[in-house]
Structures are given as C-alpha cells and as structure tokens.
CSV table of C-alpha atoms in Angstrom, one decimal:
chain,number,residue,atom,x,y,z
A,1,UNK,CA,0.3,-0.1,0.0
A,2,UNK,CA,1.5,3.6,-0.8
A,3,UNK,CA,1.6,6.6,0.9
A,4,UNK,CA,-1.7,7.6,-0.5
A,5,UNK,CA,-3.7,4.5,0.6
A,6,UNK,CA,-2.1,4.7,3.9
A,7,UNK,CA,-3.3,8.6,4.2
A,8,UNK,CA,-7.0,7.4,3.2
A,9,UNK,CA,-6.9,4.7,6.1
A,10,UNK,CA,-5.6,6.6,8.9
A,11,UNK,CA,-7.5,10.0,8.5
A,12,UNK,CA,-6.7,13.1,11.1
A,13,UNK,CA,-8.6,15.6,9.8
A,14,UNK,CA,-5.7,18.0,10.4
A,15,UNK,CA,-7.0,21.3,11.4
A,16,UNK,CA,-5.7,24.7,12.7
A,17,UNK,CA,-6.5,24.5,16.3
A,18,UNK,CA,-9.2,27.5,17.8
A,19,UNK,CA,-7.3,28.4,21.1
A,20,UNK,CA,-8.2,31.0,24.0
A,21,UNK,CA,-7.8,34.3,23.3
A,22,UNK,CA,-5.7,34.5,27.0
A,23,UNK,CA,-3.5,31.9,25.7
A,24,UNK,CA,-2.6,33.2,22.2
A,25,UNK,CA,-2.3,37.0,23.9
A,26,UNK,CA,0.4,35.6,26.7
A,27,UNK,CA,2.0,34.3,23.7
A,28,UNK,CA,2.1,37.3,21.2
A,29,UNK,CA,3.1,39.5,24.3
A,30,UNK,CA,6.2,41.2,24.5
A,31,UNK,CA,9.2,40.4,27.2
A,32,UNK,CA,10.3,43.2,29.6
A,33,UNK,CA,13.5,43.5,27.6
A,34,UNK,CA,11.8,43.4,24.0
A,35,UNK,CA,9.9,46.8,24.6
A,36,UNK,CA,10.5,49.5,22.2
A,37,UNK,CA,10.2,51.8,24.9
A,38,UNK,CA,13.8,50.8,25.6
A,39,UNK,CA,15.2,51.7,22.6
A,40,UNK,CA,13.1,54.7,22.5
A,41,UNK,CA,14.5,55.5,25.9
A,42,UNK,CA,18.0,54.9,24.4
A,43,UNK,CA,18.0,57.0,21.7
A,44,UNK,CA,16.0,60.2,23.2
A,45,UNK,CA,19.1,59.9,25.6
A,46,UNK,CA,21.4,59.9,22.8
A,47,UNK,CA,19.7,63.0,21.0
A,48,UNK,CA,20.1,64.8,24.6
A,49,UNK,CA,23.9,64.3,24.7
A,50,UNK,CA,24.4,65.1,21.1
A,51,UNK,CA,22.4,68.4,21.9
A,52,UNK,CA,24.4,68.9,24.9
A,53,UNK,CA,28.2,68.5,22.8
A,54,UNK,CA,26.6,70.9,20.4
A,55,UNK,CA,25.9,73.2,23.1
A,56,UNK,CA,29.4,72.9,24.8
A,57,UNK,CA,31.6,71.5,21.5
A,58,UNK,CA,34.0,74.6,22.6
A,59,UNK,CA,34.8,72.5,25.3
A,60,UNK,CA,37.6,70.0,24.4
A,61,UNK,CA,36.3,67.7,27.2
A,62,UNK,CA,32.7,68.0,27.1
A,63,UNK,CA,33.2,66.9,23.3
A,64,UNK,CA,35.6,64.1,23.6
A,65,UNK,CA,33.5,62.7,26.4
A,66,UNK,CA,30.1,63.3,24.5
A,67,UNK,CA,30.8,61.9,21.7
A,68,UNK,CA,32.0,58.9,23.2
A,69,UNK,CA,29.0,58.8,25.3
A,70,UNK,CA,27.0,59.3,21.9
A,71,UNK,CA,28.6,56.3,20.2
A,72,UNK,CA,27.7,54.2,22.9
A,73,UNK,CA,24.2,55.5,23.3
A,74,UNK,CA,23.7,54.9,19.2
A,75,UNK,CA,24.8,51.5,19.8
A,76,UNK,CA,22.8,50.1,22.3
A,77,UNK,CA,19.7,51.9,20.4
A,78,UNK,CA,20.7,49.6,17.3
A,79,UNK,CA,21.5,46.5,19.7
A,80,UNK,CA,17.7,46.9,22.0
A,81,UNK,CA,16.0,48.2,18.6
A,82,UNK,CA,17.1,44.8,16.6
A,83,UNK,CA,15.9,42.6,20.0
A,84,UNK,CA,12.4,44.5,19.9
A,85,UNK,CA,12.2,43.5,16.7
A,86,UNK,CA,13.9,40.1,16.7
A,87,UNK,CA,12.5,39.1,20.5
A,88,UNK,CA,15.6,37.1,21.3
A,89,UNK,CA,16.2,38.6,24.4
A,90,UNK,CA,12.8,38.3,26.2
A,91,UNK,CA,14.1,38.2,29.8
A,92,UNK,CA,16.9,39.2,32.2
A,93,UNK,CA,17.3,35.4,32.3
A,94,UNK,CA,17.6,35.7,28.5
A,95,UNK,CA,20.2,38.2,28.6
A,96,UNK,CA,22.4,35.8,31.0
A,97,UNK,CA,22.0,33.3,29.0
A,98,UNK,CA,23.4,35.4,26.0
A,99,UNK,CA,26.3,37.0,28.3
A,100,UNK,CA,27.3,33.0,29.2
A,101,UNK,CA,28.4,32.6,25.5
A,102,UNK,CA,31.1,35.4,26.1
A,103,UNK,CA,34.8,35.1,27.5
A,104,UNK,CA,35.8,36.4,30.7
A,105,UNK,CA,34.0,39.3,32.6
A,106,UNK,CA,31.4,38.8,30.6
A,107,UNK,CA,30.7,35.4,30.9
A,108,UNK,CA,30.9,35.8,34.8
A,109,UNK,CA,28.4,38.8,34.6
A,110,UNK,CA,25.7,36.3,32.6
A,111,UNK,CA,26.4,33.4,35.4
A,112,UNK,CA,25.7,36.5,38.5
A,113,UNK,CA,22.9,37.5,36.4
A,114,UNK,CA,21.3,33.7,36.0
A,115,UNK,CA,18.6,32.7,38.1
A,116,UNK,CA,18.3,29.2,36.3
A,117,UNK,CA,14.5,29.2,36.4
A,118,UNK,CA,14.2,29.2,33.0
A,119,UNK,CA,16.8,26.8,32.0
A,120,UNK,CA,19.2,24.8,34.4
A,121,UNK,CA,22.6,24.6,33.5
A,122,UNK,CA,23.9,21.5,31.9
A,123,UNK,CA,26.7,19.9,34.6
A,124,UNK,CA,28.2,16.6,34.6
A,125,UNK,CA,25.2,14.4,34.0
A,126,UNK,CA,25.2,11.7,31.2
A,127,UNK,CA,22.7,9.7,29.3
A,128,UNK,CA,23.2,7.3,32.8
A,129,UNK,CA,22.2,10.4,35.2
A,130,UNK,CA,19.8,12.6,33.0
A,131,UNK,CA,18.6,14.3,35.9
A,132,UNK,CA,21.5,16.3,36.4
A,133,UNK,CA,20.7,20.0,36.7
A,134,UNK,CA,17.1,19.5,37.1
A,135,UNK,CA,15.0,22.1,38.4
A,136,UNK,CA,11.3,22.3,39.5
A,137,UNK,CA,9.4,25.3,37.5
A,138,UNK,CA,6.2,26.9,38.0
A,139,UNK,CA,3.3,24.5,38.8
A,140,UNK,CA,5.3,21.6,39.5
A,141,UNK,CA,7.0,21.4,36.0
A,142,UNK,CA,10.5,20.2,35.9
A,143,UNK,CA,12.8,20.9,33.6
A,144,UNK,CA,16.0,18.4,33.2
A,145,UNK,CA,19.2,18.6,31.6
A,146,UNK,CA,19.6,15.0,29.4
A,147,UNK,CA,23.4,15.3,28.3
A,148,UNK,CA,24.2,12.9,25.8
A,149,UNK,CA,27.4,13.0,23.9
A,150,UNK,CA,27.7,10.4,20.8
A,151,UNK,CA,31.4,10.4,19.5
A,152,UNK,CA,30.4,7.7,16.9
A,153,UNK,CA,28.4,10.2,15.1
A,154,UNK,CA,30.7,13.2,15.8
A,155,UNK,CA,28.7,14.9,18.8
A,156,UNK,CA,31.5,15.9,21.3
A,157,UNK,CA,28.4,16.9,23.5
A,158,UNK,CA,24.6,17.6,23.4
A,159,UNK,CA,22.7,18.9,26.5
A,160,UNK,CA,19.0,18.4,25.6
A,161,UNK,CA,16.1,20.1,27.9
A,162,UNK,CA,13.6,17.9,28.9
A,163,UNK,CA,10.4,19.7,29.9
A,164,UNK,CA,7.8,17.3,32.3
A,165,UNK,CA,4.5,18.0,33.1
A,166,UNK,CA,3.1,18.8,36.0
A,167,UNK,CA,2.0,15.4,37.9
A,168,UNK,CA,5.0,13.4,36.1
A,169,UNK,CA,6.7,12.3,39.4
A,170,UNK,CA,3.2,11.6,41.2
A,171,UNK,CA,2.0,9.2,38.5
A,172,UNK,CA,4.1,6.4,38.1
A,173,UNK,CA,2.1,4.6,35.6
A,174,UNK,CA,1.4,7.0,33.1
A,175,UNK,CA,3.2,7.4,29.8
A,176,UNK,CA,3.6,10.7,27.8
A,177,UNK,CA,3.7,11.8,24.1
A,178,UNK,CA,6.6,13.4,23.1
A,179,UNK,CA,7.4,16.7,21.0
A,180,UNK,CA,10.9,17.4,20.0
A,181,UNK,CA,11.9,21.0,19.3
A,182,UNK,CA,14.8,21.9,17.4
A,183,UNK,CA,16.7,25.5,17.7
A,184,UNK,CA,17.8,27.9,14.7
A,185,UNK,CA,21.4,28.2,13.1
A,186,UNK,CA,23.9,29.8,13.6
A,187,UNK,CA,24.4,30.9,17.3
A,188,UNK,CA,21.4,29.2,18.3
A,189,UNK,CA,21.4,26.4,20.9
A,190,UNK,CA,18.7,24.2,23.0
A,191,UNK,CA,18.1,26.7,25.8
A,192,UNK,CA,16.4,29.4,23.3
A,193,UNK,CA,13.0,27.1,23.0
A,194,UNK,CA,13.2,27.4,26.8
A,195,UNK,CA,13.8,31.0,27.1
A,196,UNK,CA,13.2,33.1,23.4
A,197,UNK,CA,10.6,30.6,22.9
A,198,UNK,CA,8.7,30.4,26.4
A,199,UNK,CA,8.3,26.6,26.1
A,200,UNK,CA,7.9,26.2,29.6
A,201,UNK,CA,5.4,28.6,30.2
A,202,UNK,CA,3.5,28.1,26.8
A,203,UNK,CA,3.0,24.3,27.7
A,204,UNK,CA,1.7,25.6,31.6
A,205,UNK,CA,-0.8,27.8,29.7
A,206,UNK,CA,-2.0,25.3,27.3
A,207,UNK,CA,-2.6,22.7,30.2
A,208,UNK,CA,-4.1,25.2,32.5
A,209,UNK,CA,-6.6,25.8,30.0
A,210,UNK,CA,-7.3,22.3,29.2
A,211,UNK,CA,-6.3,22.9,25.6
A,212,UNK,CA,-3.9,20.0,25.5
A,213,UNK,CA,-3.3,16.9,27.3
A,214,UNK,CA,0.2,16.5,29.0
A,215,UNK,CA,2.9,16.0,27.1
A,216,UNK,CA,7.1,16.0,27.4
A,217,UNK,CA,8.8,18.6,25.4
A,218,UNK,CA,12.3,18.1,24.4
A,219,UNK,CA,14.3,20.8,23.3
A,220,UNK,CA,17.2,19.2,21.4
A,221,UNK,CA,21.1,20.1,21.2
A,222,UNK,CA,21.9,20.3,17.6
A,223,UNK,CA,24.7,22.4,17.7
A,224,UNK,CA,27.7,19.4,17.6
A,225,UNK,CA,29.4,21.4,20.0
A,226,UNK,CA,30.0,24.5,17.3
A,227,UNK,CA,27.0,26.7,17.6
A,228,UNK,CA,28.5,29.5,15.1
A,229,UNK,CA,28.2,26.6,12.4
A,230,UNK,CA,25.2,26.7,10.2
A,231,UNK,CA,24.7,22.8,10.2
A,232,UNK,CA,21.2,22.3,9.5
A,233,UNK,CA,20.8,19.2,11.3
A,234,UNK,CA,22.4,17.3,8.3
A,235,UNK,CA,24.5,14.3,8.3
A,236,UNK,CA,27.6,16.1,7.4
A,237,UNK,CA,30.3,14.1,4.9
A,238,UNK,CA,33.0,14.0,7.1
A,239,UNK,CA,31.8,15.8,10.1
A,240,UNK,CA,29.0,15.4,12.7
A,241,UNK,CA,25.9,13.2,11.6
A,242,UNK,CA,23.1,15.1,13.2
A,243,UNK,CA,20.4,13.3,11.5
A,244,UNK,CA,21.5,10.3,12.9
A,245,UNK,CA,22.1,11.8,16.2
A,246,UNK,CA,18.7,13.2,16.7
A,247,UNK,CA,16.9,10.0,15.5
A,248,UNK,CA,19.3,7.2,16.6
A,249,UNK,CA,20.7,8.5,19.7
A,250,UNK,CA,18.4,11.3,21.4
A,251,UNK,CA,15.2,9.7,20.6
A,252,UNK,CA,15.8,6.3,22.4
A,253,UNK,CA,17.7,7.8,25.3
A,254,UNK,CA,14.8,10.0,26.2
A,255,UNK,CA,12.6,6.9,25.5
A,256,UNK,CA,14.6,4.8,28.0
A,257,UNK,CA,14.9,7.3,30.7
A,258,UNK,CA,11.4,8.9,30.4
A,259,UNK,CA,7.9,7.4,30.8
A,260,UNK,CA,7.1,8.0,26.9
A,261,UNK,CA,4.6,6.7,24.5
A,262,UNK,CA,7.6,5.3,22.4
A,263,UNK,CA,5.9,4.8,19.1
A,264,UNK,CA,5.7,7.0,16.2
A,265,UNK,CA,2.2,8.4,16.5
A,266,UNK,CA,2.7,10.0,20.0
A,267,UNK,CA,6.3,11.5,18.8
A,268,UNK,CA,6.4,14.9,17.0
A,269,UNK,CA,9.2,16.3,15.5
A,270,UNK,CA,9.6,20.7,15.2
A,271,UNK,CA,12.0,23.8,14.9
A,272,UNK,CA,12.2,27.0,13.7
A,273,UNK,CA,13.8,28.4,11.1
A,274,UNK,CA,17.1,25.9,10.6
A,275,UNK,CA,15.5,23.8,13.1
A,276,UNK,CA,12.1,24.0,11.0
A,277,UNK,CA,14.3,23.0,8.0
A,278,UNK,CA,16.2,20.2,10.0
A,279,UNK,CA,12.5,19.0,11.8
A,280,UNK,CA,11.3,18.9,8.1
A,281,UNK,CA,13.9,17.3,6.5
A,282,UNK,CA,14.8,14.8,9.2
A,283,UNK,CA,10.9,14.3,9.7
A,284,UNK,CA,10.4,13.0,6.2
A,285,UNK,CA,13.8,10.9,6.2
A,286,UNK,CA,12.1,9.4,9.2
A,287,UNK,CA,8.4,8.8,9.3
A,288,UNK,CA,8.6,5.5,10.7
A,289,UNK,CA,9.6,7.6,14.3
A,290,UNK,CA,8.0,10.8,13.6
A,291,UNK,CA,4.2,10.9,12.5
A,292,UNK,CA,4.0,14.6,13.2
A,293,UNK,CA,5.9,17.6,11.9
A,294,UNK,CA,5.5,21.4,13.5
A,295,UNK,CA,7.2,23.6,12.0
A,296,UNK,CA,8.0,27.3,12.4
A,297,UNK,CA,9.4,29.9,9.7
A,298,UNK,CA,10.1,26.8,7.5
A,299,UNK,CA,12.1,26.1,4.4
A,300,UNK,CA,12.9,23.3,2.2
A,301,UNK,CA,16.3,24.6,0.4
A,302,UNK,CA,19.3,24.4,1.7
A,303,UNK,CA,20.4,28.0,-0.3
A,304,UNK,CA,23.2,29.3,1.2
A,305,UNK,CA,24.1,26.2,3.5
A,306,UNK,CA,24.6,24.2,0.8
A,307,UNK,CA,28.2,24.3,1.1
A,308,UNK,CA,28.4,22.6,4.1
A,309,UNK,CA,27.7,19.5,2.1
A,310,UNK,CA,30.8,20.2,0.4
A,311,UNK,CA,29.7,20.0,-3.3
A,312,UNK,CA,28.5,16.3,-2.7
A,313,UNK,CA,25.4,16.2,-5.2
A,314,UNK,CA,23.8,13.2,-3.8
A,315,UNK,CA,23.9,14.5,-0.6
A,316,UNK,CA,22.5,17.8,-1.3
A,317,UNK,CA,19.9,15.8,-3.1
A,318,UNK,CA,18.8,13.7,-0.4
A,319,UNK,CA,18.7,16.8,1.7
A,320,UNK,CA,16.3,19.1,-0.6
A,321,UNK,CA,12.9,18.8,0.4
A,322,UNK,CA,11.6,21.1,-2.3
A,323,UNK,CA,13.5,18.5,-4.6
A,324,UNK,CA,12.3,14.9,-3.4
A,325,UNK,CA,9.0,15.9,-1.6
A,326,UNK,CA,7.3,16.3,-4.7
A,327,UNK,CA,7.8,12.1,-5.8
A,328,UNK,CA,8.5,11.1,-2.5
A,329,UNK,CA,6.6,7.4,-1.5
A,330,UNK,CA,5.4,7.5,2.2
A,331,UNK,CA,5.4,4.2,4.2
A,332,UNK,CA,3.5,6.1,6.5
A,333,UNK,CA,1.2,9.1,6.9
A,334,UNK,CA,2.0,12.2,8.4
A,335,UNK,CA,0.5,15.5,9.6
A,336,UNK,CA,2.0,18.8,9.4
A,337,UNK,CA,1.8,22.0,10.7
A,338,UNK,CA,3.7,25.0,9.0
A,339,UNK,CA,3.6,28.3,10.7
A,340,UNK,CA,4.6,31.6,9.6
A,341,UNK,CA,4.1,35.6,10.1
A,342,UNK,CA,2.5,37.2,7.0
A,343,UNK,CA,5.3,39.8,7.5
A,344,UNK,CA,7.7,37.5,5.8
A,345,UNK,CA,6.5,36.8,2.5
A,346,UNK,CA,9.0,34.0,1.1
A,347,UNK,CA,8.2,32.0,4.2
A,348,UNK,CA,4.3,32.2,3.4
A,349,UNK,CA,4.9,31.2,-0.4
A,350,UNK,CA,7.3,28.3,1.2
A,351,UNK,CA,4.7,27.2,3.7
A,352,UNK,CA,2.4,26.8,0.8
A,353,UNK,CA,4.7,25.1,-1.5
A,354,UNK,CA,5.7,22.5,1.1
A,355,UNK,CA,1.7,22.2,1.8
A,356,UNK,CA,0.9,21.5,-1.4
A,357,UNK,CA,3.6,19.1,-2.1
A,358,UNK,CA,2.5,17.2,1.1
A,359,UNK,CA,-1.5,17.4,0.1
A,360,UNK,CA,-0.2,16.0,-3.1
A,361,UNK,CA,1.3,13.0,-2.2
A,362,UNK,CA,-1.9,12.5,0.0
A,363,UNK,CA,-0.4,13.6,3.4
A,364,UNK,CA,-2.3,16.2,6.1
A,365,UNK,CA,-0.7,19.8,5.7
A,366,UNK,CA,-1.8,22.9,7.7
A,367,UNK,CA,-0.3,26.2,7.5
A,368,UNK,CA,-0.9,29.1,10.3
A,369,UNK,CA,-0.3,32.2,9.7
A,370,UNK,CA,0.2,35.1,12.1
A,371,UNK,CA,-0.5,38.6,10.9
A,372,UNK,CA,2.0,41.6,10.7
A,373,UNK,CA,4.7,38.9,12.2
A,374,UNK,CA,8.0,38.2,10.5
A,375,UNK,CA,10.7,36.1,10.2
A,376,UNK,CA,11.8,36.1,14.0
A,377,UNK,CA,11.5,34.5,17.7
A,378,UNK,CA,8.6,36.3,18.2
A,379,UNK,CA,6.6,34.9,15.6
A,380,UNK,CA,8.4,31.4,16.7
A,381,UNK,CA,7.1,32.0,20.0
A,382,UNK,CA,3.6,33.4,19.0
A,383,UNK,CA,3.0,30.2,17.2
A,384,UNK,CA,4.1,27.8,19.6
A,385,UNK,CA,0.7,27.1,21.2
A,386,UNK,CA,-0.7,26.4,18.1
A,387,UNK,CA,1.8,24.1,16.9
A,388,UNK,CA,1.6,22.3,19.9
A,389,UNK,CA,-2.1,22.0,20.0
A,390,UNK,CA,-1.9,20.5,16.6
A,391,UNK,CA,0.8,18.1,18.0
A,392,UNK,CA,-1.8,17.4,21.0
A,393,UNK,CA,-4.6,16.8,17.9
A,394,UNK,CA,-3.0,14.4,16.4
A,395,UNK,CA,-1.9,12.3,19.2
A,396,UNK,CA,-5.6,12.2,20.4
A,397,UNK,CA,-6.7,10.7,17.1
A,398,UNK,CA,-3.8,7.7,18.0
A,399,UNK,CA,-4.7,4.6,20.0
A,400,UNK,CA,-5.9,5.7,23.6
A,401,UNK,CA,-2.5,4.5,25.3
A,402,UNK,CA,-2.6,7.7,28.0
C-alpha cells in the first residue's frame, strides 16, 4: 500500500487549532526586555547627549566624552531596537544566557545574572544520569538536562532539555507523548526554546486552559559542539551526523529514561527556521519515527548553507525537500503544521509550497499565519501554542494509550 492509501486509511482531519484568547495573547506579548520603550529611551538619551555636545562643543573634554557617550548610546539603540524586532532576549534570564556565551568578565556577569529558573545549566550529568541539573519550574513542572555526547556520530557534547509536565513524578504508571523541538542556526542552542521560545510557559498555559493533554517537550541540542556553524541538522560528509544523532541517539535515550509513549503516532518533531528545515528534512527521512511535524518559519532548500555538504551532489539532492518531496513515497502517513508570519512573504510562499506538495502525496498539511509577524523569534513564540495544540490533536487521534 502506498502513501496515498495509508493516508486514506488513517485520516487525521488535521485543522488549525482554535485557542483561547488569553493563551494566544500571552504568547504574542513582548517580554520586559523587548519593549520598544527601551530603545526609544536610549535613542532619546543619545539625542540629548548630542545636543549637549553641540551646545558646549567649544569645551574639548565635553566634546571628547560627549561623542564617546553618543556613540555608545547609538550602539545600544541599534542593539535594543533589533532585539525588540527579533524577540531573542525576552527576560533577564535570556540576557544572562546570552552573556554566558562571551569570554571572561562577560561570561561571569551572565552567570551572576542567571537565576536558573527558565533553563538549568548543564552539569556533569550523562545519559545514565539524566536528572543532573534538573529544576522544578512553575506549577510543578520540571526541567531536566539530558547530556548525550555521541562521538560515534561526531557529537562531542549535547545537552538537551526535557520539560516534564506537572504530575509526572506523582503518577508513575502514566506515559506521555513527546514533542521534539530544534533551535535555529547559527549561534542557536537548546536553551533558546526555553527562553526566547518560552516553551515551559506556553505548555503550562495550554494545559491549565485544558487545551492539551500533558506531554513531554524536548529541546534538542543540534550544535555538535559548535553553535557558530550552520549545520542545518544534516549528516555532514566527514563531519557530525546530526540527523542520525537525533533519530538514533536522542529519541531512544528519551524513551529509555522517561515514561514516553514510544511509538511514531505519539511522537512529533518541530523547530524554527534552520531547526524547522531540520525537522522537515529529518521528519521526511524518518516517517517511521515521527508521525507529526510542527514547523515555524519553514524553508525547504539549503540555499546559502549548501556549502556545508562540500559539493556532494547526492547528499544535496537527498537533503533538499523541495527536490525530493514532490515524488516522495510515504511508508506511513504524516500530519504537518507550518507556521509563518505574514510579514515574511517568502516564508508564506514556502509554507504553502510545502503544504501543497504534501497534500499532493496524500498527506495532511495545515498552514497557520500570524498577521504582521516576521521571520523572528517573536513569530516562533507566538505560533508555538498552535504547534503544540496541533501535535496534541494528532496524538489524540492515535490509539488511546494515555
């Protein structure tokens, strides 16, 4: 039976979820460090300093220090305005995480600022001790650090974050579906979905509103120890085998260490931007492991990242969904949600192209659009409630094994 036949046998009737207004408003809200009032205030200060320099420019010391202060304030204006647009640094914990990537005093300041509530620091834990670094978040939610180095696949280190629902420890007989989320590239990391993406808060909001059943969410480390490289979650010739690492190492380890519903119908894979490409490509390669894909800011072509495959034409063709999806045969049905912001027309076009290609192959595909949003973390965070609710919708159509 081909993919068209399977899709007709198991019809999911995938739809764009309708969510409570308070849940969606919360996801769309700006964090305290994203407010445009910050960059407007800094810009106003820069203008004031410049006015003083102009008025007292005949004083050499005032001119020297004034222009220095003006330059610093102008730089801060640009940085804070960019952050207000992108939505990467949402809270003081996000800022701490960003500073921790710097050297020396900058790194120390990041650790002093970090309260560890949103994303615990990886410690010496390993796959045999996955709870190292665990913290209890709001309302009984727990976040574990699962450290899984995999030298055989070229992964020197890998600290993924496992978000466990309230009540996980109280009900030892219950098993849960799992959503895997991948960060963006380059300079992305697994903490991003916990901080910039606010996955813990979104999960709680959805569960408390009785929109979704409790689930486990895993934010996967796909950096291969080098966050500056745009790996695109690929099996790189002569380099890290990230696709194999996720499907062959991370997923089995999560199933081993946690009470999961360890079958494809209770497993979803998603991501944003570069992580969304990875989720699409890996998900299409591994329909036997993932029945649902939930992707924000999608693309289906390697574009400028094609160089990571070093001209290997077979690898390029095998990892370009835009090429292989139109003729792909599905051994099992999948259900896909693609989330975009209408302010990024390329994303909108790409999402509809992917959805049309999936439907032409007999698969379920839904496009969700956030009006006015762009290709940013704001959009990923605003669409996450829909992506998780869509995954829950797919899980509920599976055999009742909760």
